[in-house]
PDB file of C-alpha atoms and ligand atoms in Angstrom:
ATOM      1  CA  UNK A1494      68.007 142.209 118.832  1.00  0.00           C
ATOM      2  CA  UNK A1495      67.001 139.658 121.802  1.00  0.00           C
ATOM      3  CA  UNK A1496      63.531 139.643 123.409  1.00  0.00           C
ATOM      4  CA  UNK A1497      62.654 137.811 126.289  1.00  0.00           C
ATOM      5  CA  UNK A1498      59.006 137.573 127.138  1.00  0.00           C
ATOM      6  CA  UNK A1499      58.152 136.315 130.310  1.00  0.00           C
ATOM      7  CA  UNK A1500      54.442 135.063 131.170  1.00  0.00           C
ATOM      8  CA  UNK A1501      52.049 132.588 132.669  1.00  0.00           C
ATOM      9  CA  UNK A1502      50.441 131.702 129.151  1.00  0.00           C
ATOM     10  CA  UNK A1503      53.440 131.497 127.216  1.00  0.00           C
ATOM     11  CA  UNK A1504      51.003 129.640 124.519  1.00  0.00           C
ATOM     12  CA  UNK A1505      49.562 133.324 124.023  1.00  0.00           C
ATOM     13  CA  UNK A1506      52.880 134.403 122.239  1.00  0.00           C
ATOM     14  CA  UNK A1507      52.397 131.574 119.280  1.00  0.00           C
ATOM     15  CA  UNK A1508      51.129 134.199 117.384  1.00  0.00           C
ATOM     16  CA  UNK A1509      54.903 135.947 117.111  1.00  0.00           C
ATOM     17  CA  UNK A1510      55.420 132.778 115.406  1.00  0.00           C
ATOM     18  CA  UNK A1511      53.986 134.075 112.121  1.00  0.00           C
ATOM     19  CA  UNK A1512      54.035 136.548 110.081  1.00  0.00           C
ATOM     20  CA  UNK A1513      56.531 139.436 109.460  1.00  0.00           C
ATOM     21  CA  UNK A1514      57.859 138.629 112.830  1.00  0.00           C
ATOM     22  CA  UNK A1515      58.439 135.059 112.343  1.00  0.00           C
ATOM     23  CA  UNK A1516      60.192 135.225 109.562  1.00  0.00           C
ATOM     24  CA  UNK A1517      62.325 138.019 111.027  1.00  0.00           C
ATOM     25  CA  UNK A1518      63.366 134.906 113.449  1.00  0.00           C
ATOM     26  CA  UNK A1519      63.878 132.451 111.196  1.00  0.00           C
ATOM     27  CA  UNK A1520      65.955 135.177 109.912  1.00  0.00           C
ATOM     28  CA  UNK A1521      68.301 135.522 112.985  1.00  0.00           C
ATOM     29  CA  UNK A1522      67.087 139.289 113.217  1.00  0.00           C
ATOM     30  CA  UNK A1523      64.927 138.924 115.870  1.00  0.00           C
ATOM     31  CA  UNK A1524      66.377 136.351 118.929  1.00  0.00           C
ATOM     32  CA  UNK A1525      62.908 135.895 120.204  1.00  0.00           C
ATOM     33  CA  UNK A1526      62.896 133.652 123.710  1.00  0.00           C
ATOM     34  CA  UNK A1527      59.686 133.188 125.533  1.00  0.00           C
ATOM     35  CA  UNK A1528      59.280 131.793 129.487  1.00  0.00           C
ATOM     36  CA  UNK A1529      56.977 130.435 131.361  1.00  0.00           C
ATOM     37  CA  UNK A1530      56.949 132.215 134.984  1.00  0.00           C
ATOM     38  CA  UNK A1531      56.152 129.094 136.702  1.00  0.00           C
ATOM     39  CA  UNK A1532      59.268 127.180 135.857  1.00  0.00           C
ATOM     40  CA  UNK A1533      60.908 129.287 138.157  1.00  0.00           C
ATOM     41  CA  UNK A1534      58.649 128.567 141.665  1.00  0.00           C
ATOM     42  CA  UNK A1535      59.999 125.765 144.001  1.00  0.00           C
ATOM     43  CA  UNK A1536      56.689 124.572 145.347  1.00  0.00           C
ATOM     44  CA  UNK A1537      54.896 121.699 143.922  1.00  0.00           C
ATOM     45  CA  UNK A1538      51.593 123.886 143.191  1.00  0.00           C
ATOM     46  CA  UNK A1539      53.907 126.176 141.116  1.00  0.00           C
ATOM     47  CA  UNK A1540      52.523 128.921 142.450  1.00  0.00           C
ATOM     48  CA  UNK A1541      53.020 132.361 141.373  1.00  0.00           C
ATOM     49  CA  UNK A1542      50.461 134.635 143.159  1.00  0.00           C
ATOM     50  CA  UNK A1543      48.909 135.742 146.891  1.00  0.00           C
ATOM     51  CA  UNK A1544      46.395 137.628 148.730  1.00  0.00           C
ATOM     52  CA  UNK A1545      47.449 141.813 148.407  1.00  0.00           C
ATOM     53  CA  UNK A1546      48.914 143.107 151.831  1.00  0.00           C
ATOM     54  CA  UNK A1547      46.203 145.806 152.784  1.00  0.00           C
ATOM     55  CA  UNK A1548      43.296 143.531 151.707  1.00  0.00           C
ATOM     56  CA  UNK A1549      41.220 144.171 148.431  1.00  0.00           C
ATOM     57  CA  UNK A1550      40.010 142.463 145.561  1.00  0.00           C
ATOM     58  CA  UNK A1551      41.990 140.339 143.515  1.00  0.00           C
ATOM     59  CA  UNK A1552      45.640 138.751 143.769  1.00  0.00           C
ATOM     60  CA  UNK A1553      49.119 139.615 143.419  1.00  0.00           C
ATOM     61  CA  UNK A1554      51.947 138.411 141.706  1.00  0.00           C
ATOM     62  CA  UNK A1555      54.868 137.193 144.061  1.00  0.00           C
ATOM     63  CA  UNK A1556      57.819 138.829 143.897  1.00  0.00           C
ATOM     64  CA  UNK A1557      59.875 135.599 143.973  1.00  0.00           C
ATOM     65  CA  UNK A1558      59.741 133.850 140.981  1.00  0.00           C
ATOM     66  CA  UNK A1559      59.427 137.183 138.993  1.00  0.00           C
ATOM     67  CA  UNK A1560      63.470 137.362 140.658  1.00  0.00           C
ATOM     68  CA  UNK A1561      64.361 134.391 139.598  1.00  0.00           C
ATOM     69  CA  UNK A1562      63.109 134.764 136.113  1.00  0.00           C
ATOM     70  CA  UNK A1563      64.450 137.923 135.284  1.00  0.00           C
ATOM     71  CA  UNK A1564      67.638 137.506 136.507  1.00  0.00           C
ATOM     72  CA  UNK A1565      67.944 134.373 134.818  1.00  0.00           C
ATOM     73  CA  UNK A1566      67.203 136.336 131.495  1.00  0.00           C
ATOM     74  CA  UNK A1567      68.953 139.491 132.640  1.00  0.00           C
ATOM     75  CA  UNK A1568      72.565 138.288 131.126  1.00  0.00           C
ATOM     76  CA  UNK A1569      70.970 136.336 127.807  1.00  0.00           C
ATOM     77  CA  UNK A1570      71.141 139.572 125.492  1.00  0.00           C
ATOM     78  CA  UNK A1571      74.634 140.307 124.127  1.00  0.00           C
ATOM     79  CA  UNK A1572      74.658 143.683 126.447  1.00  0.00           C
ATOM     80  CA  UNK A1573      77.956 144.475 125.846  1.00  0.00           C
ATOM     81  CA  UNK A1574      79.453 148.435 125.821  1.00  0.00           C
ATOM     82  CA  UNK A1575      77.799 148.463 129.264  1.00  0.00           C
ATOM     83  CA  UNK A1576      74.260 149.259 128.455  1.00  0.00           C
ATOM     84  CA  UNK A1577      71.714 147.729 130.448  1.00  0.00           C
ATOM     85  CA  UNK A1578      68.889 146.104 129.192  1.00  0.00           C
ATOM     86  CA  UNK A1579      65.280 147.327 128.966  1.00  0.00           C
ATOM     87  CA  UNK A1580      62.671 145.592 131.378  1.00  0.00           C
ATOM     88  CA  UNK A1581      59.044 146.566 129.868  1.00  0.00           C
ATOM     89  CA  UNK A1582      56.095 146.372 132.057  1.00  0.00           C
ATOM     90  CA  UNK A1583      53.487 146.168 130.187  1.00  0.00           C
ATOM     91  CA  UNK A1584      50.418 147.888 132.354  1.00  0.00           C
ATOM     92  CA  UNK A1585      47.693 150.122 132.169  1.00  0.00           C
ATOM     93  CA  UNK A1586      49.287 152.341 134.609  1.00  0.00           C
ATOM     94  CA  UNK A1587      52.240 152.958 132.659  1.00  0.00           C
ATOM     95  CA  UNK A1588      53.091 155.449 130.023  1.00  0.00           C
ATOM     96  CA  UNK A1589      51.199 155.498 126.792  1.00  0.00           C
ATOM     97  CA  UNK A1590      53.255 153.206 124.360  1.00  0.00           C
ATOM     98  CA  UNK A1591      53.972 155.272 121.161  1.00  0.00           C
ATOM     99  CA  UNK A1592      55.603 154.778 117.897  1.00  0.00           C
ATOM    100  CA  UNK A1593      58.413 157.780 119.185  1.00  0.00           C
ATOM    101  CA  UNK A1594      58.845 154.969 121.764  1.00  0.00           C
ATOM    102  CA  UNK A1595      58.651 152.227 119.556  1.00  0.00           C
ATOM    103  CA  UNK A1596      61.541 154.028 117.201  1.00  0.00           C
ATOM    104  CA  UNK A1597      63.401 154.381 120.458  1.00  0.00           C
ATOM    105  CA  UNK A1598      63.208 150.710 121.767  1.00  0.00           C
ATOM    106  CA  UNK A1599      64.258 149.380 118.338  1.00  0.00           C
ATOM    107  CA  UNK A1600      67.817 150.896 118.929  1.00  0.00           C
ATOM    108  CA  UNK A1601      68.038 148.535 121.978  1.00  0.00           C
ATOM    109  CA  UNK A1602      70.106 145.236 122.117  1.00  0.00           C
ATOM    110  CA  UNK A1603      67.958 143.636 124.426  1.00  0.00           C
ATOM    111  CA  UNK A1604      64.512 143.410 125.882  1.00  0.00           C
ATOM    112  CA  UNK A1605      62.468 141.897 128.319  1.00  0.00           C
ATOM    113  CA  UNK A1606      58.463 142.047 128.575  1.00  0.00           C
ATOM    114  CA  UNK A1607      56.904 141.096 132.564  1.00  0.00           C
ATOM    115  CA  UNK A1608      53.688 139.770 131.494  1.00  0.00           C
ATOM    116  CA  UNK A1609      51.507 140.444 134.763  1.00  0.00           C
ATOM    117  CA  UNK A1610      48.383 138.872 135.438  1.00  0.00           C
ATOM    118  CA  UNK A1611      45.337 139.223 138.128  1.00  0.00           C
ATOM    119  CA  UNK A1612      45.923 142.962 140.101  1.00  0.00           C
ATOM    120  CA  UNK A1613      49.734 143.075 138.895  1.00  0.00           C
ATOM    121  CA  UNK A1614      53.489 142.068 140.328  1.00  0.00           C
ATOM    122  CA  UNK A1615      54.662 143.145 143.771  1.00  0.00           C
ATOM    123  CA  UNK A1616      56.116 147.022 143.556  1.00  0.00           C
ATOM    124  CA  UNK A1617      59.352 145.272 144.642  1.00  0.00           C
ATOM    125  CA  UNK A1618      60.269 143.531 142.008  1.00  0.00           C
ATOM    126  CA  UNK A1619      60.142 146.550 139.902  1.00  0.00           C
ATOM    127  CA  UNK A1620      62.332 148.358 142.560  1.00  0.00           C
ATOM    128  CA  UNK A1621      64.996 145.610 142.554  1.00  0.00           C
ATOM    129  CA  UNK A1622      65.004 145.147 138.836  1.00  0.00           C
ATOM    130  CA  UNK A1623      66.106 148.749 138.757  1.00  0.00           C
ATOM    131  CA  UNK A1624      69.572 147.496 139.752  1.00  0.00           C
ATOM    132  CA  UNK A1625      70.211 145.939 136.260  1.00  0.00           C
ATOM    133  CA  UNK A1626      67.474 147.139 134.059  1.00  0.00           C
ATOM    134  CA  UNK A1627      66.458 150.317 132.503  1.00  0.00           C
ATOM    135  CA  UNK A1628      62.554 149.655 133.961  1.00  0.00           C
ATOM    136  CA  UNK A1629      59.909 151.065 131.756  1.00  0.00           C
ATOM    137  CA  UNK A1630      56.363 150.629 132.966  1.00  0.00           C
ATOM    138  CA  UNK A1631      54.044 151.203 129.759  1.00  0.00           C
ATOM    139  CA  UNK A1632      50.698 150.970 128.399  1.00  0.00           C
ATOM    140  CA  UNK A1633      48.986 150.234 124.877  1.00  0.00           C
ATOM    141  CA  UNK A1634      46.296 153.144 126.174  1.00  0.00           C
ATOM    142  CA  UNK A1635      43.185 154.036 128.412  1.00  0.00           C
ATOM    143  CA  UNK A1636      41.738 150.360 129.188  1.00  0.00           C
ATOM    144  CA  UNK A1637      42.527 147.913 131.188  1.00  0.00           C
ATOM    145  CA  UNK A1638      43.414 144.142 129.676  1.00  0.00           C
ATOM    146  CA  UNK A1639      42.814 141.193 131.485  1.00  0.00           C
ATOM    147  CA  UNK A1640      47.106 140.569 131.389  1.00  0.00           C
ATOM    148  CA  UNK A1641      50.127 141.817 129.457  1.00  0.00           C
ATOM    149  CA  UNK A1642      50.362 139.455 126.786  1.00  0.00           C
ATOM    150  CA  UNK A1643      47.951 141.282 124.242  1.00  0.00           C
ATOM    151  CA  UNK A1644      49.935 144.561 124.899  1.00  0.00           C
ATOM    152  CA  UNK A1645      53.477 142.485 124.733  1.00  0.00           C
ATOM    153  CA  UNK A1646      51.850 141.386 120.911  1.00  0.00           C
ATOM    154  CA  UNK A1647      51.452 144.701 120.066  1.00  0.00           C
ATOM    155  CA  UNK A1648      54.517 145.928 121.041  1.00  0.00           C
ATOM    156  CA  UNK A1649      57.094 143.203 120.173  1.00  0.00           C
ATOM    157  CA  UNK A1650      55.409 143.599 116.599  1.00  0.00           C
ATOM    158  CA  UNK A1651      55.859 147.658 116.467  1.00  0.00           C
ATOM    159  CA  UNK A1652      59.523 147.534 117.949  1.00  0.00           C
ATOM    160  CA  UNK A1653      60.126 144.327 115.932  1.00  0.00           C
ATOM    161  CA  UNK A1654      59.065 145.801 112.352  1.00  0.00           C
ATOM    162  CA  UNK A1655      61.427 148.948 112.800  1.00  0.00           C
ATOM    163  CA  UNK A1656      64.361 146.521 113.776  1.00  0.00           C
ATOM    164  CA  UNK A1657      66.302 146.696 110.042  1.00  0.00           C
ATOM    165  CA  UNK A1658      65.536 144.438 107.584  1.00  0.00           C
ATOM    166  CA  UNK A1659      62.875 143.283 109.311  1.00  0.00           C
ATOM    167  CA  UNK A1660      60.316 144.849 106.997  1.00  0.00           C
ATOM    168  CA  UNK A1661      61.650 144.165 103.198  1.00  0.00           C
ATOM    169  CA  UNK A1662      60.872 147.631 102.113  1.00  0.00           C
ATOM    170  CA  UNK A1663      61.976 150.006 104.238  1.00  0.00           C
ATOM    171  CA  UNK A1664      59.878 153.119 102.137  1.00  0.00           C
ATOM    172  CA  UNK A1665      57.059 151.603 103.337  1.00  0.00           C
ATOM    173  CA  UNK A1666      58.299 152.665 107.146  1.00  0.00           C
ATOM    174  CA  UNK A1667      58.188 156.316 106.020  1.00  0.00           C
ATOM    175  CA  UNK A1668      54.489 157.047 104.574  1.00  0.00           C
ATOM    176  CA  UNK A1669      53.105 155.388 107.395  1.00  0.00           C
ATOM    177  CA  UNK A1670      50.339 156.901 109.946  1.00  0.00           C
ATOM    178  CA  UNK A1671      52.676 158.707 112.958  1.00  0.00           C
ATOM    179  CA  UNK A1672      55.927 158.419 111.039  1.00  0.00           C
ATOM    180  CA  UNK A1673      55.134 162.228 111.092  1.00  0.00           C
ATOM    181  CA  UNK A1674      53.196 163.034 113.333  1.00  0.00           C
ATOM    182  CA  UNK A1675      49.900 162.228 110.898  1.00  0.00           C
ATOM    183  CA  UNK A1676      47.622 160.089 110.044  1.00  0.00           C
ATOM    184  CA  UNK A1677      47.813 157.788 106.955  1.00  0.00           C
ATOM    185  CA  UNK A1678      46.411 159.290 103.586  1.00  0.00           C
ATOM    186  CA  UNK A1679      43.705 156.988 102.002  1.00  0.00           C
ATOM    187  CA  UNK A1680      44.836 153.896  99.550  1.00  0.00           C
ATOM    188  CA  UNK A1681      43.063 153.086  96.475  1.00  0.00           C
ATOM    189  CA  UNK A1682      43.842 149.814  94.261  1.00  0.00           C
ATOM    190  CA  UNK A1683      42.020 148.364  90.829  1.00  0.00           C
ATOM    191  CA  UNK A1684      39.404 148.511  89.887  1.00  0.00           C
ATOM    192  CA  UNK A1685      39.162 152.516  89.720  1.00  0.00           C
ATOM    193  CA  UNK A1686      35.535 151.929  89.482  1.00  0.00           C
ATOM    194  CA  UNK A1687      33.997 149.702  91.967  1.00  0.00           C
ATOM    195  CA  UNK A1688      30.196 149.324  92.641  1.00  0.00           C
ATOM    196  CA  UNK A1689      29.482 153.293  91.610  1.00  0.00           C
ATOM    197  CA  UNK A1690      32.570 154.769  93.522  1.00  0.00           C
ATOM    198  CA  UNK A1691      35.699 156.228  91.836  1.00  0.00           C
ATOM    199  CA  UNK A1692      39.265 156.428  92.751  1.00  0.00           C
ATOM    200  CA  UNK A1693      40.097 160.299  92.891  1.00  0.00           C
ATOM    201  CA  UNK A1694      40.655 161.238  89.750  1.00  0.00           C
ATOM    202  CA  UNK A1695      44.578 163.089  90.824  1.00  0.00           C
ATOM    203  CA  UNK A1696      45.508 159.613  91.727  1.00  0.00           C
ATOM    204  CA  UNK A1697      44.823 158.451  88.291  1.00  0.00           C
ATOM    205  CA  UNK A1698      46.526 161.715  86.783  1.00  0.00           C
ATOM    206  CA  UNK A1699      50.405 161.240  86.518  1.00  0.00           C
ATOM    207  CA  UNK A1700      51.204 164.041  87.883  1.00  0.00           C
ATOM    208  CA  UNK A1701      53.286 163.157  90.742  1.00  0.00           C
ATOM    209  CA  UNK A1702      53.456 166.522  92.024  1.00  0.00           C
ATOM    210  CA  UNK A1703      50.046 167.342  92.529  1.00  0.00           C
ATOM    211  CA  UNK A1704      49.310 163.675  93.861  1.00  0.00           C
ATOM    212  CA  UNK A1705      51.755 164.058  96.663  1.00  0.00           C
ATOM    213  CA  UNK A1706      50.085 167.430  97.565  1.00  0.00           C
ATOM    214  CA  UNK A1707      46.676 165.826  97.697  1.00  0.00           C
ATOM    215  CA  UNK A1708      48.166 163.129  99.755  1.00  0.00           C
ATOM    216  CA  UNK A1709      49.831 165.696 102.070  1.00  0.00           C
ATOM    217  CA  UNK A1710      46.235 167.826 102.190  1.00  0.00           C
ATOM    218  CA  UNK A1711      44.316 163.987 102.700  1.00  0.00           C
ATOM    219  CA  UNK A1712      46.779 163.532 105.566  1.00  0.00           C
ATOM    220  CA  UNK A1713      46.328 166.977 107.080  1.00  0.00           C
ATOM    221  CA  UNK A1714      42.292 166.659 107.057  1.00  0.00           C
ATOM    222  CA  UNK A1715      42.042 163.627 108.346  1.00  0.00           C
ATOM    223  CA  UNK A1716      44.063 164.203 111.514  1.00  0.00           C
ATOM    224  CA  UNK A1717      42.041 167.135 112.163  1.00  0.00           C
ATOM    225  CA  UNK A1718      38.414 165.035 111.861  1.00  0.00           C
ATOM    226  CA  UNK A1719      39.972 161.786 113.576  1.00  0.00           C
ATOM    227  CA  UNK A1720      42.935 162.791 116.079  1.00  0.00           C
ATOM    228  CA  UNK A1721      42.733 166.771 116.655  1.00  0.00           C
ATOM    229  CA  UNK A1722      44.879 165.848 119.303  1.00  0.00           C
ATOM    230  CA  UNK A1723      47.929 165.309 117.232  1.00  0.00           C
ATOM    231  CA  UNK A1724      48.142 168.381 115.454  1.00  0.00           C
ATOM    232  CA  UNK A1725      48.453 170.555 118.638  1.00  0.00           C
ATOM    233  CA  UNK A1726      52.118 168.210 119.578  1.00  0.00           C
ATOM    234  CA  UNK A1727      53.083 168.937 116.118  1.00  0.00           C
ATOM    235  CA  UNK A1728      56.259 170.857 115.302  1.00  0.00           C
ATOM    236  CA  UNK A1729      55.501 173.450 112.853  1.00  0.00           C
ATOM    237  CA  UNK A1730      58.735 174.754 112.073  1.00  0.00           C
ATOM    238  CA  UNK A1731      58.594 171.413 109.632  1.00  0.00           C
ATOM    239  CA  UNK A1732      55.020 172.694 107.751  1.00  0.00           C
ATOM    240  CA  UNK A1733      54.950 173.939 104.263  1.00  0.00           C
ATOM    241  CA  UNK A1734      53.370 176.908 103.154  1.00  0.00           C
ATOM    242  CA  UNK A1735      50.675 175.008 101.763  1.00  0.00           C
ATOM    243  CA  UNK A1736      50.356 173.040 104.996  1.00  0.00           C
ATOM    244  CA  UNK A1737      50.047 176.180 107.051  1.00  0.00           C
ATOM    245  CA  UNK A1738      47.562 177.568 104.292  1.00  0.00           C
ATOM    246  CA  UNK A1739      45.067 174.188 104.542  1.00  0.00           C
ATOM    247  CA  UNK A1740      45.924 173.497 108.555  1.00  0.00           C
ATOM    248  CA  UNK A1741      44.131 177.462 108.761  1.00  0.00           C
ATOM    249  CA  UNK A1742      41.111 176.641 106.117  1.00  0.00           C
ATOM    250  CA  UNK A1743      40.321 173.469 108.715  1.00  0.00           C
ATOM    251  CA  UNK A1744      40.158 176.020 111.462  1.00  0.00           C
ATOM    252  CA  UNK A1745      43.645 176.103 112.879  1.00  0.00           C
ATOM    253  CA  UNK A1746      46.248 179.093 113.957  1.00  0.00           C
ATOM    254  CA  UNK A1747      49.412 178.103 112.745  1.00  0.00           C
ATOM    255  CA  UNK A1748      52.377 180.310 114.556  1.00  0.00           C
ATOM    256  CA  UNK A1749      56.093 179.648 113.405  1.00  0.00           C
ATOM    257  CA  UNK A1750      56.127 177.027 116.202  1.00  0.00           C
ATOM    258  CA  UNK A1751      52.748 175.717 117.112  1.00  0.00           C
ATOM    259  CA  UNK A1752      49.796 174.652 115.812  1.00  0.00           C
ATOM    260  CA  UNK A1753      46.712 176.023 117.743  1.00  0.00           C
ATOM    261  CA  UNK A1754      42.461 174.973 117.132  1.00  0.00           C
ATOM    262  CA  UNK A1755      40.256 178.427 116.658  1.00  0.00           C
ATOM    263  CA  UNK A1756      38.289 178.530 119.734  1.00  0.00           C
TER     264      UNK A1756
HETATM  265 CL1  6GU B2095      50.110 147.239 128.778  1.00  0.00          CL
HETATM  266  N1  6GU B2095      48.375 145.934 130.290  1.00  0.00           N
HETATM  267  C1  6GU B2095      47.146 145.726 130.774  1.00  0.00           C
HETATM  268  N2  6GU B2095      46.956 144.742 131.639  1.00  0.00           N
HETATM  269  N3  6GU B2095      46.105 146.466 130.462  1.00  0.00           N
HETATM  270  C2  6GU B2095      46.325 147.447 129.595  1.00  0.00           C
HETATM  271  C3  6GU B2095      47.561 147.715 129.034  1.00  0.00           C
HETATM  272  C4  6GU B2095      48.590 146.935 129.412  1.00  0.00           C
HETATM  273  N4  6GU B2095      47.468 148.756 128.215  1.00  0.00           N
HETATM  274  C5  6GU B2095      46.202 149.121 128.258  1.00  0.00           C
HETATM  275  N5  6GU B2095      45.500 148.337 129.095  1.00  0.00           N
END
């Protein structure tokens, strides 16, 4: 897969350097390229932002050099067969970045992150991207960053990791918090005693059956306390009968489709 990240502080994307997703690049799994948006102004302040059109607070990026830059990384990827590559926009009035979307991005040949800065890029850049990108405007969530290199961390590392080989054991991609829809179960390691607390004592029993069911019930429970939220976009055409039996004892209809909280 090839990245491009574009950005005023390219220095903030060291930190893909390290890491799982450093080695993926060492690797050649990962063709990660980052730019610095001003080496493509003309003027000798290398400027890349104005005053907003229609006054207010802040500034605004100029559409210019954003042109030049993207188009100048718009042919890099090997996007062959046609398909267009994926401009990302990282900002907090995009869609909510997810790990459905993350799953879906990681099938792509080539991306490219617009790192905006101060009150965001001029609406026409995103317009005439649209003529060779597939533009996606996205968020990490509900808050507002100060740019879009935090988010781009965040999401070069979730796309990355799902990219095969990237992570050495692929299992661990499938017990993973909202691989399913879920939350994580808890993790224990040695010692099973540790200042007064035990490990549950099913983990320590052998019996893989029952441990996976605990897990599964763990899993179920906890989404309910933490993210209620997650079991009502659940599809429950894929619950047990024994996930339908505890999702009801934590105060839940389950239908053969949906999963609904008890007034
Ligand atoms: Cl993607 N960008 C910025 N600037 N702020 C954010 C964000 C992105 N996601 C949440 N807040």
């Amino acid at each position: 897969m090839r990245i491009d990240v574009v950005s005023i502080f390219p220095e903030y994307l060291a930190a893909l350097d390290l890491s799982l997703i450093g080695k993926a690049r060492q690797d050649g799994l990962l063709d990660l390229n980052v730019h610095d948006l001003r080496d493509f102004t003309t003027d000798r302040h290398r400027t890349v932002d104005d005053t907003p059109y229609g006054g207010g607070a802040g500034m605004v990026m100029k559409a210019e050099p954003w042109a030049q830059a993207l188009a100048s990384v718009a042919g890099a990827g090997n996007d062959d067969g046609g398909k267009r590559p994926v401009l990302i926009v990282p900002s907090p009035a995009g869609a909510v970045f997810t790990q459905a979307m993350a799953y879906e991005l990681a099938e792509e040949q080539h991306l490219v992150f617009a790192c905006g800065r101060y009150e965001g890029i001029d609406e026409r850049v995103l317009e005439w991207a649209g003529e060779r990108f597939d533009v996606r405007p996205v968020s990490l969530g509900d808050y507002v960053l100060n740019g879009g290199e935090v988010a781009v961390l965040a999401m070069v590392e979730a796309i990355g990791r799902l990219v095969p080989g990237v992570v050495g054991n692929p299992e661990s991609l499938v017990e993973e918090s909202h691989s399913d829809g879920l939350l994580e179960y808890p993790v224990y390691t040695k010692p099973s005693s540790w200042r007064d607390r035990n490990v549950p004592d099913i983990l320590l029993s052998g019996n893989h059956g029952k441990i996976a069911q605990w897990r599964r019930d763990q899993q179920l429970q906890r989404t309910a306390a933490r993210r209620p939220d997650l079991l009502e976009k659940i599809d429950a055409q894929q619950l047990s009968k024994a996930d339908r039996a505890a999702l009801q004892a934590l105060g839940y209809e389950v239908t053969a489709d949906r999963v609904l909280r008890r007034p």
